[in-house]
Coordinates of C-alpha atoms in Angstrom, one line a residue:
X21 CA 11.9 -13.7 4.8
X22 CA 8.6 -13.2 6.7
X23 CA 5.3 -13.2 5.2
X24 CA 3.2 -10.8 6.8
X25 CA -0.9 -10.5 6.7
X26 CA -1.4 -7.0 5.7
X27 CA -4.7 -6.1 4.5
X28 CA -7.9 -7.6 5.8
X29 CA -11.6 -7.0 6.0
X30 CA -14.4 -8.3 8.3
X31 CA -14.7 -11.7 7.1
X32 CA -18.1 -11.8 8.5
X33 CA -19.5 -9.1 6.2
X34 CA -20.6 -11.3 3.2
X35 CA -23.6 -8.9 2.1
X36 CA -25.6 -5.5 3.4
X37 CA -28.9 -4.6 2.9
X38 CA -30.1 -1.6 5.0
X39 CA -34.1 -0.2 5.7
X40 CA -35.7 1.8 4.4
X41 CA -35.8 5.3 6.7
X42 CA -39.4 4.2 7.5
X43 CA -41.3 1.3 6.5
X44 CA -44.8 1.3 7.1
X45 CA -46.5 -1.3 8.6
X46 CA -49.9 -0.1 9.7
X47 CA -53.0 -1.5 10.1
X48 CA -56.2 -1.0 8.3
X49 CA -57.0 2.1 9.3
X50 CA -53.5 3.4 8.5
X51 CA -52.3 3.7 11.8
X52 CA -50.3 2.0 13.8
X53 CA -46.8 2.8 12.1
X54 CA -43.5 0.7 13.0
X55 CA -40.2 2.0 11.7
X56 CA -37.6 -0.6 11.0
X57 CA -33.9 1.0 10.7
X58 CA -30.8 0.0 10.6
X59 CA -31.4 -3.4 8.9
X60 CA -27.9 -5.5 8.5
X61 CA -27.6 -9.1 6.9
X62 CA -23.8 -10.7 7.7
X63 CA -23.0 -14.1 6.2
X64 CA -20.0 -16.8 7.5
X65 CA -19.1 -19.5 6.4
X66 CA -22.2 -21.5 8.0
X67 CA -24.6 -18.7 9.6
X68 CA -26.7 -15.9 8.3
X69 CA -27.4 -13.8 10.8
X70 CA -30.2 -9.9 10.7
X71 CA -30.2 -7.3 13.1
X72 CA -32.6 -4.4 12.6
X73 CA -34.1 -2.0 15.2
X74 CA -37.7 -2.2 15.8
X75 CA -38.9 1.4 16.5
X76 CA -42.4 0.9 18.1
X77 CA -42.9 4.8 19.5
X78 CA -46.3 5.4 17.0
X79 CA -47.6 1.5 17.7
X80 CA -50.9 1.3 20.0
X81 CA -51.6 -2.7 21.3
X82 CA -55.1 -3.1 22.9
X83 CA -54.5 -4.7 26.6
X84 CA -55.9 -8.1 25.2
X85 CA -54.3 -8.4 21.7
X86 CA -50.8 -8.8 20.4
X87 CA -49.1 -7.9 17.2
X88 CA -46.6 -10.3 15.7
X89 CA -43.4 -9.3 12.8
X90 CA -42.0 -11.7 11.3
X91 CA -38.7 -11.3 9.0
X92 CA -38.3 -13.8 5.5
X93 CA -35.6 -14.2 3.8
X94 CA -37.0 -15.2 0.1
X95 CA -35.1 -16.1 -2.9
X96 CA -34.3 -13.5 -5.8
X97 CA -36.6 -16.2 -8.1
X98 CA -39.3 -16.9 -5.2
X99 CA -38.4 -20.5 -5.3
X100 CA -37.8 -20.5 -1.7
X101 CA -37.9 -18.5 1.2
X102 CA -37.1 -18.8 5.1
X103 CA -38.7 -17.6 7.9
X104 CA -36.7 -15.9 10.5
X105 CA -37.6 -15.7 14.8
X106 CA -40.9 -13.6 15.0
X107 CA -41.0 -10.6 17.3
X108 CA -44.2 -10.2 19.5
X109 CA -45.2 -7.2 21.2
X110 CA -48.6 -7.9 23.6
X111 CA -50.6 -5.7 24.9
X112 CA -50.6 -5.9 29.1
X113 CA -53.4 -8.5 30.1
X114 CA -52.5 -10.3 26.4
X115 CA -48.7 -10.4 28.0
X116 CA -50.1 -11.9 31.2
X117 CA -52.1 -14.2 29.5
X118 CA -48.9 -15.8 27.5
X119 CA -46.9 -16.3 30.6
X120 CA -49.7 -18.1 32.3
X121 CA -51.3 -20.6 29.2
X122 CA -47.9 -19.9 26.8
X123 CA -47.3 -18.2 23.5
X124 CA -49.9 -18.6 20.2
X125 CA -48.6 -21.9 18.6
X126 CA -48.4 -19.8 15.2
X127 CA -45.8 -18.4 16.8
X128 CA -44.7 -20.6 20.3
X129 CA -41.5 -22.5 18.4
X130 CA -39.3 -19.4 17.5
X131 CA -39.8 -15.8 19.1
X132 CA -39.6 -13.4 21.5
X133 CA -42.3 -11.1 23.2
X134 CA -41.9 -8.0 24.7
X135 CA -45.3 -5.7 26.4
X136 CA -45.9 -2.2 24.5
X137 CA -45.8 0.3 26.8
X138 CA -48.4 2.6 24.9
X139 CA -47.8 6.0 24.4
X140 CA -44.0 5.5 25.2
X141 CA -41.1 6.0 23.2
X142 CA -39.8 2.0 23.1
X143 CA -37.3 -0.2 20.6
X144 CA -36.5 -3.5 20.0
X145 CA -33.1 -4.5 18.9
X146 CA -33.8 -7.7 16.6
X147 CA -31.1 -10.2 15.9
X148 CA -31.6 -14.0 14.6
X149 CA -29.3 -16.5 13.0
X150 CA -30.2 -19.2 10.6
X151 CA -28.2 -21.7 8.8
X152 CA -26.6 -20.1 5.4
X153 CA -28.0 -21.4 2.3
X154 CA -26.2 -20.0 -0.9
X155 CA -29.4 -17.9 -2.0
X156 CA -29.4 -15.7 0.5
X157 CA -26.0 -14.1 -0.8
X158 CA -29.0 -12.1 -3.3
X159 CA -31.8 -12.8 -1.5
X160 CA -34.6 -10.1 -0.5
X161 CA -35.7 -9.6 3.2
X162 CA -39.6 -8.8 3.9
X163 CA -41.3 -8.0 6.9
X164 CA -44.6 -10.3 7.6
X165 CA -47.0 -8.2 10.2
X166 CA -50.0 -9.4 11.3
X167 CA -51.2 -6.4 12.6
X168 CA -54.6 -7.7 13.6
X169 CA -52.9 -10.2 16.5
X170 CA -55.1 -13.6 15.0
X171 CA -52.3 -15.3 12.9
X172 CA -54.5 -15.4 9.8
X173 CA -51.4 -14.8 7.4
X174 CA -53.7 -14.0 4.4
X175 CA -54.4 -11.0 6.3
X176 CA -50.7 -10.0 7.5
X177 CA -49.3 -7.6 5.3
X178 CA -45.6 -7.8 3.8
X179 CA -43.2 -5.1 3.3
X180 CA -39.5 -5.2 2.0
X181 CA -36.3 -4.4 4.2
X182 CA -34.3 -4.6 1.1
X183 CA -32.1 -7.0 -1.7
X184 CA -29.0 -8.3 -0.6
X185 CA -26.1 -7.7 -3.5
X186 CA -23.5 -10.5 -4.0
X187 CA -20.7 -10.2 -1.6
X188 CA -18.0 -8.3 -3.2
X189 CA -14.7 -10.2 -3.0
X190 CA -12.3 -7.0 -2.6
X191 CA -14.3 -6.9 1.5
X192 CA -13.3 -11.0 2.0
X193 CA -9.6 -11.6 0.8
X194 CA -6.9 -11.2 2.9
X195 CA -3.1 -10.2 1.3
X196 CA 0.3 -11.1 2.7
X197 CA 3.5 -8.7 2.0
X198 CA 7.0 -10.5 2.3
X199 CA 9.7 -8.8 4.0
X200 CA 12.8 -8.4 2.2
X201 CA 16.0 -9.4 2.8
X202 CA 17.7 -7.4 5.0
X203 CA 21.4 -8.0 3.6
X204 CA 23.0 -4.9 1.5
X205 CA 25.3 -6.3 -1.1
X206 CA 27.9 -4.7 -2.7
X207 CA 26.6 -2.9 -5.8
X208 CA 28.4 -3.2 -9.3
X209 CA 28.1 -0.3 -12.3
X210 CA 29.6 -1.4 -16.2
X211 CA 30.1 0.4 -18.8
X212 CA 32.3 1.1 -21.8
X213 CA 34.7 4.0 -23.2
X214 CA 35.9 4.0 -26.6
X215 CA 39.3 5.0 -25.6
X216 CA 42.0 6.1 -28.6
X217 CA 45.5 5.5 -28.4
X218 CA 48.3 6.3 -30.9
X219 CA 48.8 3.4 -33.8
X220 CA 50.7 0.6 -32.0
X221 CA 51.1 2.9 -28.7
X222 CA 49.5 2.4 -25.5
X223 CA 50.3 5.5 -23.5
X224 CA 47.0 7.0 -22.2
X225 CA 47.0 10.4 -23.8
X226 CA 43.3 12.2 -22.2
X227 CA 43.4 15.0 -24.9
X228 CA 44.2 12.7 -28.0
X229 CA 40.8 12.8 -30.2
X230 CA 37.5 12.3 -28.2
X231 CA 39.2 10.8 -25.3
X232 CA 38.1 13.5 -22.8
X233 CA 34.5 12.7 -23.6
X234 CA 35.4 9.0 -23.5
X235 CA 36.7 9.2 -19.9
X236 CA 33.9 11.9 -18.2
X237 CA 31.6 8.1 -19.0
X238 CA 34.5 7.0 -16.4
X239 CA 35.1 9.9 -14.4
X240 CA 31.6 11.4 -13.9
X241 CA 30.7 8.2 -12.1
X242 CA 33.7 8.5 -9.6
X243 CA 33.5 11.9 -8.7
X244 CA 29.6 11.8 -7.4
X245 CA 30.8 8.5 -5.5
X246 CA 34.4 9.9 -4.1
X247 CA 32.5 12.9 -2.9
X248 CA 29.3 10.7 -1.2
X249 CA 30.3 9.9 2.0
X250 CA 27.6 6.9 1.9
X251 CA 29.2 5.0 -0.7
X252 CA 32.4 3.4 -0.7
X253 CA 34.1 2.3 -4.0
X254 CA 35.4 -1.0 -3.5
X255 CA 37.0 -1.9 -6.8
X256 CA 37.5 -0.8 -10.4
X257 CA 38.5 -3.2 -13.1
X258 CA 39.3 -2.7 -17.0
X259 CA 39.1 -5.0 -19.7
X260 CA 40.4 -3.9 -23.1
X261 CA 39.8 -5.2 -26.0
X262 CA 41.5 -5.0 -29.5
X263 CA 40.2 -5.3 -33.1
X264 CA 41.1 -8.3 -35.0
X265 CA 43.9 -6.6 -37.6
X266 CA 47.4 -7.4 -37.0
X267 CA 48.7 -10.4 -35.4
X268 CA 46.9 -12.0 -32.6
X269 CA 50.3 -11.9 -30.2
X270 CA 50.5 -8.2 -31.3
X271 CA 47.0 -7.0 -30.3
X272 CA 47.0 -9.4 -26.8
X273 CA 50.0 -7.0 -26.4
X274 CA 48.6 -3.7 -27.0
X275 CA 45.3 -4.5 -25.5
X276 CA 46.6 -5.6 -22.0
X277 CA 49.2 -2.2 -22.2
X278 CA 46.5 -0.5 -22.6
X279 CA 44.0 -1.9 -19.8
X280 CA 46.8 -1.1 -18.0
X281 CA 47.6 1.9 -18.5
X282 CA 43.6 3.5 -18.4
X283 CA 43.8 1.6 -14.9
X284 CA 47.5 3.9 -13.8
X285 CA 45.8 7.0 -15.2
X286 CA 43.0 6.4 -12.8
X287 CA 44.9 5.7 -10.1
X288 CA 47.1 8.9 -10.6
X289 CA 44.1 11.1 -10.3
X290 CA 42.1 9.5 -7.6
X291 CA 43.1 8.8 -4.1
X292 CA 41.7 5.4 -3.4
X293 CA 43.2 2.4 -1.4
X294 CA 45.7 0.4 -3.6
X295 CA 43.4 -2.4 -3.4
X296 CA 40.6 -0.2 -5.4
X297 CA 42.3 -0.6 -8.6
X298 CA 41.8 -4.3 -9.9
X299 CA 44.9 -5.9 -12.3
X300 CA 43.6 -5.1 -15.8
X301 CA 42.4 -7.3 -18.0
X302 CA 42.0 -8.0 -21.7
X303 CA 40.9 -10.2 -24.3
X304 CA 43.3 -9.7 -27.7
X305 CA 40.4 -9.2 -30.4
X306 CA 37.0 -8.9 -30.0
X307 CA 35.2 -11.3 -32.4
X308 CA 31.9 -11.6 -30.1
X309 CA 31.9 -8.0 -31.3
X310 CA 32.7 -8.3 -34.9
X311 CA 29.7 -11.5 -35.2
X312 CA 26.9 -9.0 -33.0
X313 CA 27.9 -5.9 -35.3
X314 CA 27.9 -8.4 -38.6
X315 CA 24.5 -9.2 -37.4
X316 CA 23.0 -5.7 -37.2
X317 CA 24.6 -5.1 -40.9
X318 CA 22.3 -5.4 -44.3
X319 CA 23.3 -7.2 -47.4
X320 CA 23.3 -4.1 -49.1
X321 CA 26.9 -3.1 -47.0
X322 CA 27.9 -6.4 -46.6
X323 CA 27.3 -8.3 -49.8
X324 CA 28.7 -11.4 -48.4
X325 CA 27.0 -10.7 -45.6
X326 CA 26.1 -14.9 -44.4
X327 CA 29.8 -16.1 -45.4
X328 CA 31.4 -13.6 -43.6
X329 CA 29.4 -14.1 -40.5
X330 CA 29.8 -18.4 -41.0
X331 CA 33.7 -17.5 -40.6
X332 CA 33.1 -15.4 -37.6
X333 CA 30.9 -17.7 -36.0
X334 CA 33.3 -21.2 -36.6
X335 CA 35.9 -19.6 -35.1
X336 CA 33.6 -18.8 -31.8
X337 CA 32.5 -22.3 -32.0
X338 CA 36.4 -23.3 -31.1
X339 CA 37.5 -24.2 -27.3
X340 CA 39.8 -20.4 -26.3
X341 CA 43.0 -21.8 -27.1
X342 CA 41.9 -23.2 -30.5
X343 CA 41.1 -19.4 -31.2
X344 CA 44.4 -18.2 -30.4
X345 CA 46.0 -20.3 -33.1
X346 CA 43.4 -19.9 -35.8
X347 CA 42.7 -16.2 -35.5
X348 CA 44.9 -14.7 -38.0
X349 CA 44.5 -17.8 -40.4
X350 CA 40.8 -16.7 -39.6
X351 CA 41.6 -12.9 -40.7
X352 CA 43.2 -13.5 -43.4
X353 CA 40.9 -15.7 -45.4
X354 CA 38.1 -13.6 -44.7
X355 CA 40.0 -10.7 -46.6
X356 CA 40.9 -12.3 -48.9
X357 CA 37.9 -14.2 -49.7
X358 CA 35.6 -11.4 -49.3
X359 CA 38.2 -8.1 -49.7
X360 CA 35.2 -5.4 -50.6
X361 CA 33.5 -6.8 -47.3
X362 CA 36.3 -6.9 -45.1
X363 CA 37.6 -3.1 -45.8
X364 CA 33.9 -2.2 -45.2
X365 CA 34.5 -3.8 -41.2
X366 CA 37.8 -2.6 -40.8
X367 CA 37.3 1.1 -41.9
X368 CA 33.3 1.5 -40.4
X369 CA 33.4 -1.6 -37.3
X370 CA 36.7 -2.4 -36.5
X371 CA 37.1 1.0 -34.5
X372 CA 34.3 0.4 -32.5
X373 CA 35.7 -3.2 -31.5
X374 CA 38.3 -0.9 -29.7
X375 CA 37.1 -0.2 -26.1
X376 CA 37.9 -0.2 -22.4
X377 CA 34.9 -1.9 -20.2
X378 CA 35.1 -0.5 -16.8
X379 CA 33.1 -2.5 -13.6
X380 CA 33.0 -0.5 -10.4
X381 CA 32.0 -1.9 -7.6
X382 CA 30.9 -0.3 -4.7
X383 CA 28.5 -0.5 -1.7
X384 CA 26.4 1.9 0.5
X385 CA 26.4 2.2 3.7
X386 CA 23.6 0.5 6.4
X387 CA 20.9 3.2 7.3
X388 CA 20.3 2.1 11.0
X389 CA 17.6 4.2 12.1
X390 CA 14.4 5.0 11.2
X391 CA 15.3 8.8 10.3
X392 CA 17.8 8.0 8.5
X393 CA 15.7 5.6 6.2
X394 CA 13.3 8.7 5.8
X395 CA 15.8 11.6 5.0
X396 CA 17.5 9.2 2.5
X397 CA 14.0 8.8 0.9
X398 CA 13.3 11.7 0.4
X399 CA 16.6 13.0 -1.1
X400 CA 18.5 9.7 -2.7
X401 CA 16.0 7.0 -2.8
X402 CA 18.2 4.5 -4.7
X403 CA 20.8 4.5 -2.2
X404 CA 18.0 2.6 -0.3
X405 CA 18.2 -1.2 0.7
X406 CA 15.1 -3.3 -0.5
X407 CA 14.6 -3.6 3.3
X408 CA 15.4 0.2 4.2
X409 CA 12.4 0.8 1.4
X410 CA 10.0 -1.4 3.2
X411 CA 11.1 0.1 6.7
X412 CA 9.7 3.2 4.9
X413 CA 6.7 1.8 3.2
X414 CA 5.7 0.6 7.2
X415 CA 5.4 4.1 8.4
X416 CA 2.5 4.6 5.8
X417 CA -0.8 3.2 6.1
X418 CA -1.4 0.0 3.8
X419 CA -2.2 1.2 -0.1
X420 CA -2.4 5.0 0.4
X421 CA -0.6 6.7 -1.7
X422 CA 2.5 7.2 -0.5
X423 CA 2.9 3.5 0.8
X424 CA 1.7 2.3 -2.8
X425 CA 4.8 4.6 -4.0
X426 CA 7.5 3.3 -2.0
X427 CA 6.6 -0.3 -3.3
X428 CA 6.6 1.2 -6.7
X429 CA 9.6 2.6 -6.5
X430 CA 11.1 -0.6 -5.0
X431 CA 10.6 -2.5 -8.1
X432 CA 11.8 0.3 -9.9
X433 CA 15.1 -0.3 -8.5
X434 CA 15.3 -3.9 -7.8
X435 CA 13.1 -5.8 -10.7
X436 CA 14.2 -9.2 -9.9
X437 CA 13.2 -9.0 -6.5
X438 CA 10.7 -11.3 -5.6
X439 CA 9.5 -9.5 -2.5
X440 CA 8.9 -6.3 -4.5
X441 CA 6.8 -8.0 -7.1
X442 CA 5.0 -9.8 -4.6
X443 CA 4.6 -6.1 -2.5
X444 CA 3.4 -4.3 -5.6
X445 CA 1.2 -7.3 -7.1
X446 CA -0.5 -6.9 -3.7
X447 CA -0.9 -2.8 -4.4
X448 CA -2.7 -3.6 -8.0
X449 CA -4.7 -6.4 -6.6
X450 CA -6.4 -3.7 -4.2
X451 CA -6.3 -0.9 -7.3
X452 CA -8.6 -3.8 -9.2
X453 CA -5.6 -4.0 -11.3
X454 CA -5.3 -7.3 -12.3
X455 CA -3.3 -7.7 -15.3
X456 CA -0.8 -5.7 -14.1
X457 CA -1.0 -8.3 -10.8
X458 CA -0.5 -11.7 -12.9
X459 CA 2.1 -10.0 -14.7
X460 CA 4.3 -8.7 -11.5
X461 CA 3.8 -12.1 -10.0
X462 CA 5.3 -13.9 -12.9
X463 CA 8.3 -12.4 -11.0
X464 CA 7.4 -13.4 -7.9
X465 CA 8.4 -17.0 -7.2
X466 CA 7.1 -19.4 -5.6
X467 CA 6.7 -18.4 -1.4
X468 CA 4.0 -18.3 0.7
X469 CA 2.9 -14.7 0.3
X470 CA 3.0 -15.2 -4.0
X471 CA 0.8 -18.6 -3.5
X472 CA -1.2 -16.2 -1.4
X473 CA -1.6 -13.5 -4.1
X474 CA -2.3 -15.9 -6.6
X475 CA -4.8 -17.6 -4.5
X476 CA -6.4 -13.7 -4.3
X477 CA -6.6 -13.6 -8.0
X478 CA -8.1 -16.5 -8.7
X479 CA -10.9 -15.8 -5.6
X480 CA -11.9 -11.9 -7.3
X481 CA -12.3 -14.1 -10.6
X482 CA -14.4 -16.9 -9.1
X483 CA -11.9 -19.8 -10.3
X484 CA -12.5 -21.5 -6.1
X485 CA -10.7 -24.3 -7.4
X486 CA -7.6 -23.1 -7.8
X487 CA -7.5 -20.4 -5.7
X488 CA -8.1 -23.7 -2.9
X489 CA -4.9 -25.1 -4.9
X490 CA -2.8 -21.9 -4.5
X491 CA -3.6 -22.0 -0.7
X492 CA -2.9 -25.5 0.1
X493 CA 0.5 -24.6 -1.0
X494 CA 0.9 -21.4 0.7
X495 CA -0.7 -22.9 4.2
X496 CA 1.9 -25.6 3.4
X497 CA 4.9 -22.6 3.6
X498 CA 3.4 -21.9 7.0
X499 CA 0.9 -19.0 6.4
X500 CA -2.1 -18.5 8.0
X501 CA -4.7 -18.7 5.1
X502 CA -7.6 -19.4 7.1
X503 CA -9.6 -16.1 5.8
X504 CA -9.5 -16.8 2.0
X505 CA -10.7 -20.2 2.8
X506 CA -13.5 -18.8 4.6
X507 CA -13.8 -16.0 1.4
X508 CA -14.2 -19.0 -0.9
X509 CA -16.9 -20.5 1.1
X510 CA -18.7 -17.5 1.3
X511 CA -18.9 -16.8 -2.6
X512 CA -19.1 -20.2 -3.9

């Protein structure tokens, strides 16, 4: 089963701070304002990098002079800060005069110039890189200007572009579905009917008592999947069982007879290959039952209630065949021991002990195209593969809503599956609902794309250390993990 990256973000975005509509940056005589717009900090795993447009349309330069901007990145605390390339813009004989003698040495190791065309519209699209230090993930960006063009910084004014806010982790992780398996195994429905038959008879009798309710359990079943020409019944197989009155050779008797004859009447009243009805089986007395029903019973009915079930439960203990020889030795010592209990089981539990469990198995037919997948979604969704499901989830775009239901309704009808754990974990981790995540990939065993998600969960909670441990493994399985390292380096 493939592992398949699904949901990703620019890894590069680590935090966004944007300008203020106009910031003004005047000189003193209040004129003079520059605009800066569009202001963007991105962080990797090693760079921190700001763009922001320099809008110079209401800035006048005298020919001789220059005026100099100069972003800082400077912690939230003001324990540190960093100064970023500076952007000149000279006048036309100060422009000339820098590429004859060179730039201001304030200035000469990091910058650009650019001449102001006065009275023109003009821009300047800033960009500069620095090496990422962890304060800038909250850091605040100012603008130095030194408006007067003499590099006395006590006289350069300072503005802010804005506060950077932690990177959120949600824009950083990367996800990985896994495929299903594509196989469509046969499919297998049990159930039981409390079938009655005549004292010591066996002959199936519909009519007799509540039998006609007992067999629609049966019958109700069959007829939906007869008349479905997607499914195919394969097999059906009955196993009687008998109460524990009456000698053990007697009730193997009349329970086989009548496994038997359930399994003719079916067979009479439903045209199916030969090979659809199983042999019928049966077990003579059904002591697992007596012990579980002796176990749901209060002292109160049962006064002996602990004896009874100790004789019950020593005769379970014994290897099959031991069982066969004991059982009416067993029987009898219990009603005679305990005679108030025992008519108490054999008027209000043996009866219940008497019943017909019915397996059918079946399977549904391959949905080959596309279509198929879709109009079977719509109308019969569980006759849908795990696969078929996720053929359907692909035509939606990742965690809308109708892809987030098709993986729900996956695990709906295959909860052991560790591909749709793993697929729905994946939705909740993106709905912020993480509980419900670590719970669904409890289920999820042990693959690449699980070690994946649990590497996620661990990231959005800030434990780095074993999120790192979860994708060691999952790189190890062969997936790409390369992002969430990169996530981890970003927010530690």
């Amino acid at each position: 089963m493939r592992s398949l990256i699904i949901a990703t973000t620019l890894l590069a975005l680590a935090a966004t701070a944007t300008a203020q509509t106009s910031v003004r940056l005047a000189d003193e005589d209040g004129n003079n304002v520059v605009r800066a717009n569009n202001m963007q900090v991105t962080s990797t795993a090693d760079r921190t990098v700001i763009t922001l447009d320099m809008v110079l349309d209401s800035l006048r330069v005298p020919s001789n002079r220059y005026r100099a901007f100069t972003p800082i990145l400077r912690s939230n605390d003001g324990s540190q800060q960093q100064r970023l390339k500076t952007l000149i813009v000279s006048g036309r004989t100060q422009d000339i005069v820098f590429e004859r003698e060179g730039i201001d040495p304030l200035y000469a190791d990091n910058c650009d110039n650019i001449r102001r065309m006065n009275g023109q519209p003009q821009s300047y699209a800033y960009t500069d890189a620095v090496s990422m230090q962890p304060w800038h993930k909250t850091a605040e960006v100012l603008m130095e200007s030194d408006l007067c063009g003499c590099g006395d910084t006590l006289r350069s004014q300072l503005a802010s572009l804005g506060t950077l806010a932690k990177p959120d982790p949600y824009e950083l992780i990367a996800l990985a579905n896994q495929e299903p398996n594509p196989d469509k195994p046969d499919l297998q429905l049990h159930g039981s009917a409390y079938i009655t038959f005549v004292v010591d008879r066996w002959e199936m009798k519909p009519d007799y008592m509540d039998n006609r309710r007992e067999l629609r359990k049966i019958t109700d079943t069959l007829d939906i999947m007869v008349a479905d020409k997607n499914i195919t019944v394969k097999e059906i197989k009955i196993h009687g069982w008998a109460s524990p009155e009456s000698p053990y050779a007697h009730n193997r008797m009349l329970a086989t007879n009548r496994a038997q004859s359930l399994t003719d009447w079916l067979r009479k009243n439903y045209q199916l290959p030969a090979s659809a009805f199983a042999p019928a089986e049966a077990t003579p007395e059904n002591w697992i039952g007596l012990r579980e029903a002796i176990e749901g019973l209060g002292s109160d009915v049962l006064p002996h209630k602990t004896e009874v079930y100790d004789i019950v439960r020593n005769l379970l203990l014994q290897e099959e065949r031991e069982v066969e020889r004991t059982a009416d030795a067993t029987e009898a010592r219990m009603k005679k021991l305990y005679p108030a209990d025992y008519t108490y089981l054999l008027r209000n539990v043996y009866p219940g002990l008497r019943r017909s469990d019915y397996d059918i198995t079946f399977n549904i037919r391959q949905f080959n195209t596309l279509e198929e997948c879709l109009q079977i979604y719509r109308t019969k969704p569980n006759q849908l593969s795990k696969h078929e499901l996720w053929r359907v989830a692909q035509t939606f775009q990742p965690f809308s809503d109708d892809y987030n239901r098709v993986m729900q309704t996956t695990l709906n009808y295959y909860p052991e599956d560790e591909a749709a754990n793993i697929n729905l974990a994946n939705v909740a981790i993106q709905q912020h609902d993480l509980l419900k995540a670590e719970t669904l990939l409890q289920h999820a065993g042990n693959g690449s794309a699980a070690e994946n998600a649990r590497a996620v969960l661990c990231i959005i909670r800030g434990q780095y250390d074993e999120a790192a441990r979860h994708l060691d493994r999952a790189q190890q399985l062969g997936l790409d993990v390369s992002r969430n390292r990169q996530a981890i380096e970003i927010l530690r």
